XYZ file of C-alpha atoms in Angstrom:
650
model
C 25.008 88.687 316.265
C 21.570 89.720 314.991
C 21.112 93.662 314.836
C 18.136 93.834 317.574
C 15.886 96.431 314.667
C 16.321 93.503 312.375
C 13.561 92.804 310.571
C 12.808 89.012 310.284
C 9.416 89.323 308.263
C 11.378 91.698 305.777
C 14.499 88.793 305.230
C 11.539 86.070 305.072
C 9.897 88.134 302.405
C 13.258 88.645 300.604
C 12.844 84.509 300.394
C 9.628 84.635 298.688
C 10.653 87.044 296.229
C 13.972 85.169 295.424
C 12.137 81.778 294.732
C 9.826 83.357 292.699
C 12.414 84.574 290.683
C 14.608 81.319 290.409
C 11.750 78.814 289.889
C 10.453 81.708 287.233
C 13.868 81.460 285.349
C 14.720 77.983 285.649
C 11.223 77.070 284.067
C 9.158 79.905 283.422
C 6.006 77.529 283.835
C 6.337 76.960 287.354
C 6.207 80.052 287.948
C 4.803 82.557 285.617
C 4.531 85.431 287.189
C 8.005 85.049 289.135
C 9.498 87.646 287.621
C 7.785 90.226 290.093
C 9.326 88.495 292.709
C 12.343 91.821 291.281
C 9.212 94.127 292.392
C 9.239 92.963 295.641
C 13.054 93.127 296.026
C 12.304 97.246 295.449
C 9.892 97.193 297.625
C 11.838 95.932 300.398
C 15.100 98.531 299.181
C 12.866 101.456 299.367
C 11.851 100.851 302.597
C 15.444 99.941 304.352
C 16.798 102.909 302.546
C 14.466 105.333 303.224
C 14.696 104.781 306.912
C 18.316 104.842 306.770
C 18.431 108.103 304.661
C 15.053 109.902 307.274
C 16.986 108.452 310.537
C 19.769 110.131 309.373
C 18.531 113.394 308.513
C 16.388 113.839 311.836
C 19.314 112.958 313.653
C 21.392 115.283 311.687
C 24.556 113.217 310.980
C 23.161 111.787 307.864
C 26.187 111.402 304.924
C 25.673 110.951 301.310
C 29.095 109.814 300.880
C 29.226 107.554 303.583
C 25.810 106.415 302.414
C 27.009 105.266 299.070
C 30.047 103.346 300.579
C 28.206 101.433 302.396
C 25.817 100.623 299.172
C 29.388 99.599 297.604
C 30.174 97.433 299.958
C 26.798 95.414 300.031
C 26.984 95.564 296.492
C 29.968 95.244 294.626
C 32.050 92.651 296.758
C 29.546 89.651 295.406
C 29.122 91.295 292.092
C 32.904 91.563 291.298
C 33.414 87.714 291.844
C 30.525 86.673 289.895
C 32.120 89.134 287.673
C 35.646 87.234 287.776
C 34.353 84.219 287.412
C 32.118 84.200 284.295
C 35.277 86.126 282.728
C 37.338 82.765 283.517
C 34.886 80.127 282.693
C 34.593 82.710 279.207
C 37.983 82.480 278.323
C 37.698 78.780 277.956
C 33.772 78.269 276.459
C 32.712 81.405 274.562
C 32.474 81.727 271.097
C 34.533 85.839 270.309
C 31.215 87.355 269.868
C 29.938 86.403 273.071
C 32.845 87.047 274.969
C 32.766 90.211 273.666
C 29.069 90.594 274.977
C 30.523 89.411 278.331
C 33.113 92.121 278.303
C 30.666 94.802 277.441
C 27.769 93.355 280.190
C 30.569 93.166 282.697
C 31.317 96.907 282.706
C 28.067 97.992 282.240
C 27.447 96.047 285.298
C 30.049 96.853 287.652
C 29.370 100.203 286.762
C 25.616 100.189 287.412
C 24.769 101.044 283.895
C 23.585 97.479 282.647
C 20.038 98.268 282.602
C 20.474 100.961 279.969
C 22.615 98.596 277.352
C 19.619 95.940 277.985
C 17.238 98.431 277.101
C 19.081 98.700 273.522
C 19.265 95.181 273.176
C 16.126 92.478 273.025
C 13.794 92.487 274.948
C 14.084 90.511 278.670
C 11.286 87.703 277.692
C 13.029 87.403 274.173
C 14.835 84.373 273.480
C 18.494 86.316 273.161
C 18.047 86.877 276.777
C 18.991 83.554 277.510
C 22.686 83.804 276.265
C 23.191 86.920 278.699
C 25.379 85.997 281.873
C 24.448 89.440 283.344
C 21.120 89.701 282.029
C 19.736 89.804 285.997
C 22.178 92.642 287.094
C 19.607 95.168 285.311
C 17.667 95.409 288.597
C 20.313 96.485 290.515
C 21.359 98.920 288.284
C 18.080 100.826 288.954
C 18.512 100.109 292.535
C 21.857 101.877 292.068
C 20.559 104.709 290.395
C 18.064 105.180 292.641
C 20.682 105.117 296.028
C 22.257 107.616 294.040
C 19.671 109.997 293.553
C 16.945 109.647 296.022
C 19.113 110.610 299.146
C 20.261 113.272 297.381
C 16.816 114.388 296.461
C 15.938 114.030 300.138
C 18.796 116.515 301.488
C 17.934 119.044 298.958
C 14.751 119.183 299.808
C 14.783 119.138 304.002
C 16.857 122.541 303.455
C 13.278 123.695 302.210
C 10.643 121.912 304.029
C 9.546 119.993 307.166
C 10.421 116.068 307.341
C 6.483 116.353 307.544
C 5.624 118.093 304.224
C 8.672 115.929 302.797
C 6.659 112.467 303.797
C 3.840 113.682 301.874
C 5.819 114.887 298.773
C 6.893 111.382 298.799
C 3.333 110.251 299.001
C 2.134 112.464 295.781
C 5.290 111.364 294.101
C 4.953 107.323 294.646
C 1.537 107.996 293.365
C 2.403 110.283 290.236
C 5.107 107.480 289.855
C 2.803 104.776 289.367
C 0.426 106.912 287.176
C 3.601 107.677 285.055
C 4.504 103.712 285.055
C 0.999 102.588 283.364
C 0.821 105.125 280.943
C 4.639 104.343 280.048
C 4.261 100.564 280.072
C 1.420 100.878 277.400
C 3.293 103.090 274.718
C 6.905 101.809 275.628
C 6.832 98.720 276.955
C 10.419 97.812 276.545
C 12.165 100.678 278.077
C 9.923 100.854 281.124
C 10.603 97.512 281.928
C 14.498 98.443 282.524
C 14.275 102.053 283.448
C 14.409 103.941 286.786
C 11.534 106.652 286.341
C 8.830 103.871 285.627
C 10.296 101.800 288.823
C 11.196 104.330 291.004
C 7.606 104.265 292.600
C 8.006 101.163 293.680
C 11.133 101.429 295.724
C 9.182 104.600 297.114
C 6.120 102.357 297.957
C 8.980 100.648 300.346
C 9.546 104.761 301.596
C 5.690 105.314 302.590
C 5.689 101.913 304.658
C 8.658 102.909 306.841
C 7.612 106.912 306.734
C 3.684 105.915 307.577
C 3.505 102.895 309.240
C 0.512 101.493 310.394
C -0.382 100.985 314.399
C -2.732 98.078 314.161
C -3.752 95.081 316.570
C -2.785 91.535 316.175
C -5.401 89.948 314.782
C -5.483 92.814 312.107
C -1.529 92.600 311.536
C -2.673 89.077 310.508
C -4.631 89.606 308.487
C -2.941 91.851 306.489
C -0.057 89.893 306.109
C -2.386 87.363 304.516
C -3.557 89.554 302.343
C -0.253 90.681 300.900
C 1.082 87.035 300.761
C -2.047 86.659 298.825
C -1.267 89.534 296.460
C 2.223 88.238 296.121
C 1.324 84.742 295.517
C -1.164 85.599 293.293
C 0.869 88.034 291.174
C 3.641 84.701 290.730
C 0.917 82.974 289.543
C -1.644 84.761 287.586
C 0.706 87.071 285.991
C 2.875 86.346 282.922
C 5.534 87.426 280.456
C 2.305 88.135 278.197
C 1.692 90.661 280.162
C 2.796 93.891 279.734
C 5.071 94.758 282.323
C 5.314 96.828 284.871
C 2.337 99.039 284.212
C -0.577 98.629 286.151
C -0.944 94.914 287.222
C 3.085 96.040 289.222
C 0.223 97.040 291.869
C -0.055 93.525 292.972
C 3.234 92.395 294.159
C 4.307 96.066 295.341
C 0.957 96.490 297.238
C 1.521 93.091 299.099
C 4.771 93.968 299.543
C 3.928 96.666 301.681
C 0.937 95.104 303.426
C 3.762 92.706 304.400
C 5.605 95.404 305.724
C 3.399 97.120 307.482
C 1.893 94.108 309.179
C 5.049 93.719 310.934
C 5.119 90.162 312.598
C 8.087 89.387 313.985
C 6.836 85.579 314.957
C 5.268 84.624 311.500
C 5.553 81.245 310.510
C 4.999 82.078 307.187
C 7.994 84.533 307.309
C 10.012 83.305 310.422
C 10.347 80.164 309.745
C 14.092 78.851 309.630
C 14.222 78.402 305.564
C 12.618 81.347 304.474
C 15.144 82.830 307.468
C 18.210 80.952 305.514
C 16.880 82.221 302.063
C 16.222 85.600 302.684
C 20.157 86.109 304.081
C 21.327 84.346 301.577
C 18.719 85.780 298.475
C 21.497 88.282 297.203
C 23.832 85.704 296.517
C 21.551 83.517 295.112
C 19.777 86.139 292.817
C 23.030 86.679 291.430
C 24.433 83.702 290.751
C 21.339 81.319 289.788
C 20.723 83.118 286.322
C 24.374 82.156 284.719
C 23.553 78.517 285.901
C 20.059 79.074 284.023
C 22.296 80.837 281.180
C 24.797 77.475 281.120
C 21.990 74.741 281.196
C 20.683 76.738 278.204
C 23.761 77.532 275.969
C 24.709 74.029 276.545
C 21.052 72.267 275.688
C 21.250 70.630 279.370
C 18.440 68.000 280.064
C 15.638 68.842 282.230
C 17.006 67.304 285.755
C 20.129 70.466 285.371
C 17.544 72.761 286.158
C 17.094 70.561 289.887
C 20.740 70.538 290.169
C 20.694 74.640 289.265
C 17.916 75.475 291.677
C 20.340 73.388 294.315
C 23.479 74.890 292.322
C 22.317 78.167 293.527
C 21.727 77.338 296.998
C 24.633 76.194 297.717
C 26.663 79.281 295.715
C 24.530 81.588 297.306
C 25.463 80.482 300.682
C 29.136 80.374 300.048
C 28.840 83.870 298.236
C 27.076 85.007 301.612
C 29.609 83.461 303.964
C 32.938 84.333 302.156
C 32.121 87.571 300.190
C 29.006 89.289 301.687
C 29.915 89.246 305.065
C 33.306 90.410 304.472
C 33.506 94.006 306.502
C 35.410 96.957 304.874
C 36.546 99.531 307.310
C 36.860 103.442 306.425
C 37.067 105.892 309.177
C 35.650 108.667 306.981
C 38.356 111.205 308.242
C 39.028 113.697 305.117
C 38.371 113.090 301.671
C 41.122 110.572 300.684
C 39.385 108.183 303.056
C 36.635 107.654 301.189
C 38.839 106.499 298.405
C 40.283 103.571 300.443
C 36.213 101.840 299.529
C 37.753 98.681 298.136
C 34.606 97.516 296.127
C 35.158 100.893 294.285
C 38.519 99.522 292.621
C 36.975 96.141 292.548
C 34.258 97.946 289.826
C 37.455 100.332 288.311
C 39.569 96.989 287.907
C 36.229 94.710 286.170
C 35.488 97.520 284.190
C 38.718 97.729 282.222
C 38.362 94.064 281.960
C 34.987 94.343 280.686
C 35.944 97.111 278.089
C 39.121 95.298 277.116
C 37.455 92.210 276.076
C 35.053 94.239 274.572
C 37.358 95.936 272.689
C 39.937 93.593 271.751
C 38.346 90.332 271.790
C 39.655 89.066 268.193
C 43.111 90.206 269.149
C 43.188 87.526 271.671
C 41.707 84.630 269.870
C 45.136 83.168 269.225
C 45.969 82.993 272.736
C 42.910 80.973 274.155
C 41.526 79.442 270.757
C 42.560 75.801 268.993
C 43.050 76.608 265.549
C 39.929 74.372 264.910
C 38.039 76.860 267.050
C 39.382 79.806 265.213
C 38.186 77.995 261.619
C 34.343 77.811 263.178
C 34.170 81.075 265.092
C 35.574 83.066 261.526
C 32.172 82.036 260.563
C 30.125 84.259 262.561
C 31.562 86.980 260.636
C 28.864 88.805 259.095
C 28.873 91.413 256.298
C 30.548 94.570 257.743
C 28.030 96.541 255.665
C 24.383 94.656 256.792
C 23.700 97.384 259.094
C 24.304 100.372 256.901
C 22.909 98.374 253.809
C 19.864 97.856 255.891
C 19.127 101.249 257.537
C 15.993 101.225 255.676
C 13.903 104.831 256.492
C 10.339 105.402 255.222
C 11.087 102.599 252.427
C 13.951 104.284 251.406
C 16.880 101.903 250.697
C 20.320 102.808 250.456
C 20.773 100.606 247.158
C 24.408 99.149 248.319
C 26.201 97.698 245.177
C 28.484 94.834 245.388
C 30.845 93.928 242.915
C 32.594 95.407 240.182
C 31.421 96.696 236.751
C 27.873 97.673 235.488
C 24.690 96.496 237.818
C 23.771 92.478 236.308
C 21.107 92.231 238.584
C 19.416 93.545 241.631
C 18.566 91.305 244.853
C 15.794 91.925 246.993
C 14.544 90.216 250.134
C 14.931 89.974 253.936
C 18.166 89.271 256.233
C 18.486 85.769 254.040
C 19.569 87.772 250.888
C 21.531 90.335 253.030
C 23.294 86.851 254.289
C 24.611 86.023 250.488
C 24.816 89.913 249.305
C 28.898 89.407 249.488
C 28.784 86.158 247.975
C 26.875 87.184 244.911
C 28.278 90.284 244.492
C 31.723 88.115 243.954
C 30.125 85.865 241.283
C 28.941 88.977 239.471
C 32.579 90.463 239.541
C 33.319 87.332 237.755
C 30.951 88.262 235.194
C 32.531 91.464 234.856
C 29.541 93.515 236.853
C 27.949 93.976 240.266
C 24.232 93.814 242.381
C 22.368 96.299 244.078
C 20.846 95.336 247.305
C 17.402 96.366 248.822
C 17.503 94.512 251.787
C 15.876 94.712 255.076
C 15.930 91.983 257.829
C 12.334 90.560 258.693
C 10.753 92.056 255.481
C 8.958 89.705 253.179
C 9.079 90.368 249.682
C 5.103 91.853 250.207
C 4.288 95.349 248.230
C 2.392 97.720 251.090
C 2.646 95.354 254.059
C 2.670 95.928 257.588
C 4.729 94.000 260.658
C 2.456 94.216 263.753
C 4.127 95.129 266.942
C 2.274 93.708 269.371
C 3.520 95.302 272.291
C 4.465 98.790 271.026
C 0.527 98.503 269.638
C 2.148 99.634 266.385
C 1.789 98.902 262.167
C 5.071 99.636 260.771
C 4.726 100.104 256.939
C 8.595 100.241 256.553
C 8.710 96.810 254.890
C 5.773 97.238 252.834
C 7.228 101.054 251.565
C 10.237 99.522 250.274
C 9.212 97.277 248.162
C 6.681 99.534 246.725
C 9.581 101.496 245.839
C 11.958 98.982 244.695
C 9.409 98.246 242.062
C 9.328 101.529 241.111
C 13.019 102.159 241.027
C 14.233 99.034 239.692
C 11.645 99.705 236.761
C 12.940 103.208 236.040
C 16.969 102.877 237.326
C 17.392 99.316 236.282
C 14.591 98.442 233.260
C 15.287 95.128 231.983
C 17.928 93.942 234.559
C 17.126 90.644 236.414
C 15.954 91.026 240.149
C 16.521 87.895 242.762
C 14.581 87.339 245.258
C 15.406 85.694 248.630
C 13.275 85.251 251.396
C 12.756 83.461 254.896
C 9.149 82.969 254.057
C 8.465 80.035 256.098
C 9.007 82.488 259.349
C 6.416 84.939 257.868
C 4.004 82.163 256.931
C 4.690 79.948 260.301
C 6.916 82.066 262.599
C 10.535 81.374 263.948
C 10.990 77.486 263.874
C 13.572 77.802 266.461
C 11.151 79.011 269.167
C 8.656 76.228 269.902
C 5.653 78.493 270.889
C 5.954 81.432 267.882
C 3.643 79.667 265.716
C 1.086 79.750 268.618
C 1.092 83.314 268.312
C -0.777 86.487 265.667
C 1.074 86.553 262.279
C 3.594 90.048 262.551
C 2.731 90.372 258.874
C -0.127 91.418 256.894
C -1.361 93.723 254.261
C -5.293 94.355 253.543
C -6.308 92.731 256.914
C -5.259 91.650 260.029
C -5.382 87.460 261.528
C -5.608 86.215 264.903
C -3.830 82.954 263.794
C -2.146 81.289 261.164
C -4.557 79.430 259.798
C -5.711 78.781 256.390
C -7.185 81.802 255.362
C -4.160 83.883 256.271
C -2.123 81.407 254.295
C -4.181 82.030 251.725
C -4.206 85.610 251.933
C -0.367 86.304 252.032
C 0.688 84.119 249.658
C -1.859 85.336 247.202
C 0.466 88.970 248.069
C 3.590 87.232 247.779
C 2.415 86.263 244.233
C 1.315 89.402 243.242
C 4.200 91.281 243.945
C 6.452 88.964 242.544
C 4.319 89.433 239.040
C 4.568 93.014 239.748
C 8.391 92.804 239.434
C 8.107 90.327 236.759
C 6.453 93.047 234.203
C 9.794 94.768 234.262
C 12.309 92.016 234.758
C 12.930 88.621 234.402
C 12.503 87.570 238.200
C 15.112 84.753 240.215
C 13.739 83.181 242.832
C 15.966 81.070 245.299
C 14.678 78.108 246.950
C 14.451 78.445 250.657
C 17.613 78.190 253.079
C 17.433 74.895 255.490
C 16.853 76.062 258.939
C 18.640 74.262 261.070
C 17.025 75.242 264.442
C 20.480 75.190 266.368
C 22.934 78.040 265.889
C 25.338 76.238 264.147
C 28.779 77.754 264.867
C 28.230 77.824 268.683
C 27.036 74.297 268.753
C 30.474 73.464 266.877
C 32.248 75.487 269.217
C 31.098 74.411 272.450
C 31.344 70.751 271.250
C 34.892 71.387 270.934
C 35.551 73.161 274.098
C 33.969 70.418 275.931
C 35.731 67.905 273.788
C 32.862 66.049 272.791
C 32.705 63.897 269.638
C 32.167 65.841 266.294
C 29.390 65.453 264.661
C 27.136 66.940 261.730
C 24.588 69.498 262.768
C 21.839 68.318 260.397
C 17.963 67.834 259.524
C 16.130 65.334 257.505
C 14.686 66.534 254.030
C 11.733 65.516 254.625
C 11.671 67.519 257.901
C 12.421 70.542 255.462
C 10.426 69.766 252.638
C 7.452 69.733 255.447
C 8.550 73.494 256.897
C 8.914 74.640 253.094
C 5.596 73.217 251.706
C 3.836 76.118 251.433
C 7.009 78.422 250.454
C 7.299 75.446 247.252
C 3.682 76.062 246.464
C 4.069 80.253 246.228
C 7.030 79.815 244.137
C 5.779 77.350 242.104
C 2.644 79.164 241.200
C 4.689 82.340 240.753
C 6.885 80.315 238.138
C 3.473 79.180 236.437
C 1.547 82.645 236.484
C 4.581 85.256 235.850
C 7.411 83.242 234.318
C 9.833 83.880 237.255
C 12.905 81.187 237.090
C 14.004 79.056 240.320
C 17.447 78.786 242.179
C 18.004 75.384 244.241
C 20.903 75.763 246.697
C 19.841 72.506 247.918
C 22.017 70.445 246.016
C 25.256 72.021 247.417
C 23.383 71.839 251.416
C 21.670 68.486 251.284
C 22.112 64.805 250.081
C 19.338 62.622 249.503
C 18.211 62.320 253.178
C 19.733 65.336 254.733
C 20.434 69.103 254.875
C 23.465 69.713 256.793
C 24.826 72.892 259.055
C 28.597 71.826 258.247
C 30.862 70.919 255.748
C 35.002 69.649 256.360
C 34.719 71.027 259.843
C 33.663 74.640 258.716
C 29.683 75.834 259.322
C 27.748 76.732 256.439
C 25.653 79.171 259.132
C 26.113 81.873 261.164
C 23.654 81.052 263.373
C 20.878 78.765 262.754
C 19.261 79.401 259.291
C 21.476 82.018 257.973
C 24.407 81.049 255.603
C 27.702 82.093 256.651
C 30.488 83.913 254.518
C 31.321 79.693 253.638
C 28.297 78.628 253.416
C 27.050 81.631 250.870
C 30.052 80.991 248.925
C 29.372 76.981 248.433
C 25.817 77.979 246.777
C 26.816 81.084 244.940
C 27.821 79.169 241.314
C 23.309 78.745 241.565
C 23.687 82.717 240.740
C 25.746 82.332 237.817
C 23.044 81.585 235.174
C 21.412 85.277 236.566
C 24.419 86.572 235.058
C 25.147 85.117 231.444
């Protein structure tokens, strides 16, 4: 039976912001703007808990305790099974690493902390994103936060002042928010995306509607509930993960939001019709469990008609989840203290929590138990230098020159994450030689003396790249005169961007030194390579300079591929691509070398012969990848071309 202060144009609205954000993340172009269909969702929070949390208070039986149980047990029941269930369905089709992700997300999760660890990690429109099962429980992590502080707030402060001068505290404060939010969203883009203080001002937009509602005829409630589905509809579609986000352009969606709101029809048809009715009950559930369907029809390369079946996939969960979980009632009386304790969803979040931290924790102690030694031989493979990250803590150009191998220094390797891939490998061949390498390594850095990496949405030129190899040509002249220096580089990403994402060539070159391009077209070409060249001559005064041919990139991550092709028992077969799809990515990277060998003498290094045959460059060998991902070479695959290094050496 339907609670008679139930609010039919709120659950209708909770359906427009749910499809927004499904359609958004099941194909981002039918939708681009669906991701503020989250801002919404605050909106609507704010407003239900703020009148929950003022009823209370005026009525003077208002408990905080009590007031977070009952946030548990909307919460967590749904959670915990999604929870459950993506640790199952791991044990069987995750590579270690990413069951160890799992195990991490799921305790941040459960424990409301998962919008802090996304922070740390990419970005939510980065392409990483869509190999995180959790990814989506960020937003109610900051709803958490904020049921955990703002009633709290509230009871402090009505020991000082009026519920009156309280509403408009809450007024100054949704608007010092939003100030707070655009001026945030401009210098850090990333963490106000995640964080509560830049989105606390919208759940508080959701407060003013319920604390100053508006008294308004019905032709005028019409209209305004036009104009905010208006706002909304515009913000899906206008609006895009271009944008920076929240900031100011949040206003949209969070203004019709509460225009919505405040309108207050009861007998919409836009709101109160029966699907949007269906939706909106069931829009928990299906926020939660649509984005691991969007995360499987990725991770698995699905065709397009999965994401149909996902939208419908999600449906259908959603109402189950509603049905069997959500509307499961958990009694507590509330008597003493100890009752409080008997909040079921609280151990459900203590139990997933040790879960998550144990597969976090001990993930490779339990490959035996749920891997085919097969699996085991491909996953080993992902292994990546234990020392890349200290290697590559590059600060102000400043390099911590790691040496690998035994014996004297026989040569020093510079370059990005490519030559950080093989440092291990080479560093063996020069043991055999009786001596060892010195790294300066940094990923994404091109071998480019004083150049800059553009962040475009920190508005940022970081010279960190372009320091250290200023300096590397100054130390490896003075600490190392006369010893050979290789050079390895991804330089097809700096000159055309990430092959495997589809639209990065489409967008500004990150590097540059004397000036700055709005594309990639000829004249930039022209311009970095005539750097690359220089720099490499620069070297070359002091050193007889190796350079190695590029890596193939293979576009799929290679290991995971293998994996999942296994899991799923699917014929093996080799992860490969066509030389003369190479040889047309590595044109220009050929012509820069080649001049380099013609104007400074520099030497050249061709792994290609131990990665390709006459037609193709493969990602495998004998069942074992020759990548850690998609165009790095794993501890196998940097092993196979090392013997090129041995000449460097003699």
């Amino acid at each position: 039976m339907q609670n008679k202060n139930f609010r039919r144009d709120i659950n209708g609205l909770r359906a427009i912001a749910v499809i927004a954000v499904v359609l958004f993340h099941f194909n981002a172009s039918w939708m681009p703007g669906g991701f503020a269909g989250v801002d919404v969702f605050f909106v609507i929070s704010g407003f239900l808990m703020t009148g929950i949390i003022f009823k209370g208070i005026e009525q003077e039986h208002f408990s905080v305790l009590k007031f977070y149980v009952a946030r548990a047990n909307r919460i967590i029941p749904a959670l915990a099974v999604l929870c459950l269930s993506l640790s199952v369905f791991g044990w069987f089709y995750l590579t270690p690493i990413e069951y160890e992700a799992l195990g991490k997300h799921i305790a941040s999760s459960v424990t409301f902390l998962s919008n802090m660890v996304y922070w740390k990690e990419a970005g939510y429109f980065d392409a990483a994103s869509h190999e995180k099962w959790l990814l989506h429980t960020w937003s109610l992590s900051v709803e958490w936060q904020f049921y955990i502080l703002y009633p709290l707030v509230l009871v402090a402060l009505c020991k000082f002042m009026s519920i009156k001068a309280m509403k408009y505290l809450l007024l100054i404060g949704t608007i010092l928010g939003f100030i707070l939010c655009i001026i945030s969203t401009y210098k850090w883009p990333n963490p106000s995306y995640y964080l509560l203080p830049t989105r606390a001002w919208e759940m508080m937009m959701g407060g003013i509607a319920f604390l100053f509602p508006f008294q308004l005829q019905e032709h005028k409630k019409k209209l305004m509930e036009l104009l905010g589905i208006a706002l909304i509809l515009a913000s899906y579609i206008f609006i895009s993960a271009e944008n920076l986000w929240p900031g100011y352009l949040a206003i949209f969606p969070v203004l019709g939001a509460f225009l919505l709101i405040q309108a207050n029809r009861q007998n919409s048809v836009i709101t109160n019709n029966v699907v949007f009715q269906k939706i909106g009950t069931w829009s928990y559930s299906i926020y939660l469990w649509h984005w691991p369907l969007v995360v499987a029809i990725y991770i698995f390369a699905l065709s397009e008609e999965y994401l149909y079946l996902g939208i419908l996939l999600s449906i259908i969960l959603g109402f189950l989840s509603y049905h069997f979980i959500e509307r499961i009632k958990f009694q507590n009386d509330f008597t003493h203290v100890l009752s409080y304790l008997k909040c079921k969803p609280i151990y459900c979040s203590g139990l997933l929590c040790l879960i998550g931290i144990l597969l976090f924790s001990k993930q490779y102690d339990l490959m035996p138990f749920r891997l085919s030694n097969e699996e085991i031989v491909i996953v080993e493979q992902q292994k990546r230098d234990p020392r890349e990250a200290f290697c590559g803590n590059v600060v102000n150009g400043i390099s911590p020159e790691c040496k690998y191998g035994t014996g004297p220094v026989k040569a020093v390797v510079i370059g990005d994450s490519h030559s950080q891939a093989q440092n291990m490998a080479i560093g063996e061949r020069a043991s055999l030689a009786g001596g060892s390498i010195v790294s300066f390594g940094l990923s994404g850095c091109p071998t480019i003396k004083n150049s800059y990496s553009y962040d475009e949405k920190h508005k940022i030129a970081d010279d960190n790249c372009g320091k250290l190899i200023a300096n590397a040509i100054k130390i490896t002249a003075q600490k190392y005169p006369n010893i050979p220096i290789i050079v390895i580089n991804r330089n097809s990403q700096y000159l055309f961007g990430h092959n495997e994402n589809k639209d990065f060539h489409l967008k500004p070159p990150v590097n540059f030194v004397d000036q700055e391009f709005d594309q990639r077209n000829a004249a930039y070409l022209e311009n970095i390579s005539a750097h690359m060249i220089n720099t490499l001559c620069e070297f070359s005064e002091h050193h007889q300079v190796y350079l190695t041919r590029p890596t193939p990139e293979l576009i799929t991550d290679v290991p995971k591929t293998m994996f999942r092709r296994l899991a799923l028992h699917q014929t093996a077969q080799h992860l490969k691509i066509s030389r003369e799809a190479y040889m047309q990515r590595q044109q220009v990277a050929f012509d820069i070398q080649n001049k380099a060998v013609q104007r400074c003498g520099v030497k050249l290094l061709d792994p290609l012969p131990y990665l390709c045959d006459s037609q193709y460059c493969y990602g495998d060998k004998n069942g074992i990848p020759l990548y850690f991902d998609d165009d790095h070479l794993s501890t196998y695959g940097s092993k196979l071309v090392a013997p090129i290094y041995d000449e460097v050496f003699q």
